Amino acid sequence: MCNARTYRPPFFRLLVAMIGCVTFALTTLQAATVSATFNAASDTPITAVGYTATGNTLEITLGFAPPVGTNLTVIKNTALPFISGTFSNVPNGSTVNLAYNGTTYPFVAWYYGGTGNDLVLLWPTTGLAAWGNNSSGQLGDGSTTRRTTPVTVVQSGVLAGKTVAQVARGSSHTLILTTEGKVYSSGSNTFGQLGIAIATAQTTTPVAVDTTEGLSALFGKRVISIAAGSSHSLALCSDGLLVAWGRNDTAQLGDGFVNSGRSTPGRVIDAFYSPLYGRSVVAVSAGSGHTLALCSDGTVASWGLNGSGQLGDGSTTRRDWPVAVNSSSGSSALFGRTVVAISAGTDHSLALCADGAIASWGSNLDGTIGDGSPTTTVRTTAVMVGTGSGTSALFGKSVVAIAAAPTHSLALCSDGTVAAWGLNGVGELGDGSTTRRTLPVVVNNTGGSSALYGRSVIAISAGRQNSLVLCSDNTLVAWGHNIAGQLGDASTTTRILPVTVNSASITSSLWGRKVSAPGATFGSDHSLVIYGAPTPTFKVELLGNPTQTLSDASTVDFGTTLPGKEVRTFRISNGTPNSLPLYNSSVVLSGPDSGAFALLDALPAALPPNASTDVRIALIGSTAGGKYATLRISSNTPAVSPVTITLTGTIHNNASVTLTSPANDALVLTPTDLSSTNIAITLDFVAKAGTPLTVIKHTGVSFIGAPFKNLPNGSTVNLSYNGTTYPFIAWYYGGDGNDLVLLWPTVGLSAWGDNAYGQLGDNSTTSRTTPIAVYQSGVLNGKAIVQVVRGSDHTLALSSD
């Protein structure tokens, strides 16, 4: 809704009505209960020229199985003002559960979807894909690595469990809006454009924009729309407040000051001397050094840099707070017209009018005005973008969306074609040439050479010298400059004709995903899109006796009668056709006696589609007695809540482990003091000479505090199998240095290399080119060696005693 805003002209509303939708001409539907039925994802039950939901309830019937990523438009509001109020049973951001054929599909209600003022039910499990320049971490994937194909934005942190409603891209930063009304950011913070009140150069994963009371103008506010300029950011709140932060050297924040920038959100001036006073802002767009705001009455306000007339107020004077874009005189193309969408470039601005015409003003250095005039012409008031027969690709077309870039502009027509004009040095117009165009030309969609051939475009976004569009078949298509991989076609080759963004390869985060929307942009070399992901079926079950499916905060009783080790098995299942990542690589045990529970199986990093894994938990010896531990198993897919299991039972002062192979079944735990606990060890295989056996894999960083009562460090442990006894030596400092390992007692040492000082220990000073035996008939006689270290010309050996 920031730089590219779709407008549905009158003929479109008529078409909607003809195919069975109800069109309301009144601003209030006089009904206590409103019914809406969806038999297909394309259905729009209600189309209205303004709508009041207050006092009404909403009943929705789902008549089909929605594919993954489906969004459903309940109310198509063709008026500029937002829907008034909300349905009593469907507040904004609430979960709406719709059932079909025995399956329940949860959606999230969003009253600011579609063209920015429609009631849309969003698919709740959203992801973000990003590609292109990442030098400041603007892709949010935890790195600063350039990406030539889409990768996944990190959502396991502040975005965990959130539904993304909108994304916006600045030159080197990114903004993300979720349905909770909060804003998150990543990338460069040189001018405070991340809004995090922290003096950091950048962040490579999303962080929350500051909402601190007394510091941030966003305190207590719900954001409904965002915009990112070159190095500044804006947020529109549900109460009409407009907030800005970031670079402010040309007054682009509109707060009445000019300075290097502000790192916390501040209020855009809407006092009595501002054209925003008494008006409701419905859309905002940020350029390089200026900003535009669209009001519900179809007027436009602007502020900031104005050296090229980009504010459209008839002057070239910088404005430190909002002024009205000239629409009151006959010299302005906006005279008598209602604006329905806006988009700010570097030195020029665009406005889409209700009659489908486009007005523009500002610099025309690269033909960005699009009126066919010489490129040295500056327009300080709005003129019409050319639509002449035989000269303009817009002749006879109705425009439904616009997008302004630093040096070029795009227009989406109602027939699914795209027109472009301006600088074209690297093919950013997509017409197959590098020729500058002062009038709109058609983005090439003919023949097999263009990825737009046979496709219809439904959304547009313009980057620095590149362009991105979404087609009705879910294909993303791009063209123009590609030095940073911003086209996403797995190359850095500039394209003068449209190519498809890589989504067919499993290396792409868009593989098999339905794209909701491309992010609005200003002059960026990176791209972001929102996609829908499967809502996971995540189930944790306790197997054995009793058998139960566990929910959040379930309790499992280990009982009090069994001696030694007691084991319970938990099955974690993924019922989706997609891989399900898990939060932890191992189950986390906590509580006052967590050391009394041992994890026998590691939790995988992810579960494959329609797969499950079993995790065994053992109750072992402890000095604490009768306590508990908690087991947290969770997916990092946003829609999945963690399952927390409380394990209870009396702790026995005995533990046992059966070793079944050289890899063995070690107890994995974080013990501290085992001094009052006995352990029984059973050998269930033939131990080959030299085999060490790990009894306890200690996951803590400290040493085991005290040994088992019946197994002191260095003691001999006789284990028998099939009539043969194997003597081992207990060593509590094996493995990673803090594991209980049973060492093979009879060991030898081999050495080779320089021996000028006798460092090989073979009772000579002769250097050796092949391994020889270290002398062990003296002080090492009968010792079990556990560690050897080498200095430049000496050697140390540690024995188990």
mmCIF file of C-alpha atoms in Angstrom, residues 5 24 108 188 348 374 462 607 639 659 739 766:
data_model
loop_
_atom_site.group_PDB
_atom_site.id
_atom_site.type_symbol
_atom_site.label_atom_id
_atom_site.label_comp_id
_atom_site.label_asym_id
_atom_site.label_seq_id
_atom_site.Cartn_x
_atom_site.Cartn_y
_atom_site.Cartn_z
ATOM 1 C CA ARG A 5 -1.396 0.700 -4.484
ATOM 2 C CA PHE A 24 -23.444 -2.016 -1.798
ATOM 3 C CA VAL A 108 -6.354 -13.931 10.655
ATOM 4 C CA SER A 188 21.398 -0.622 7.904
ATOM 5 C CA HIS A 348 9.646 12.840 -8.784
ATOM 6 C CA PRO A 374 12.229 17.334 -22.840
ATOM 7 C CA ALA A 462 10.069 -0.942 -8.649
ATOM 8 C CA LEU A 607 11.107 -33.555 10.831
ATOM 9 C CA ALA A 639 1.592 -21.251 13.943
ATOM 10 C CA LEU A 659 25.589 -51.037 26.825
ATOM 11 C CA ASP A 739 32.032 -37.606 30.389
ATOM 12 C CA THR A 766 67.458 -41.452 17.744
#
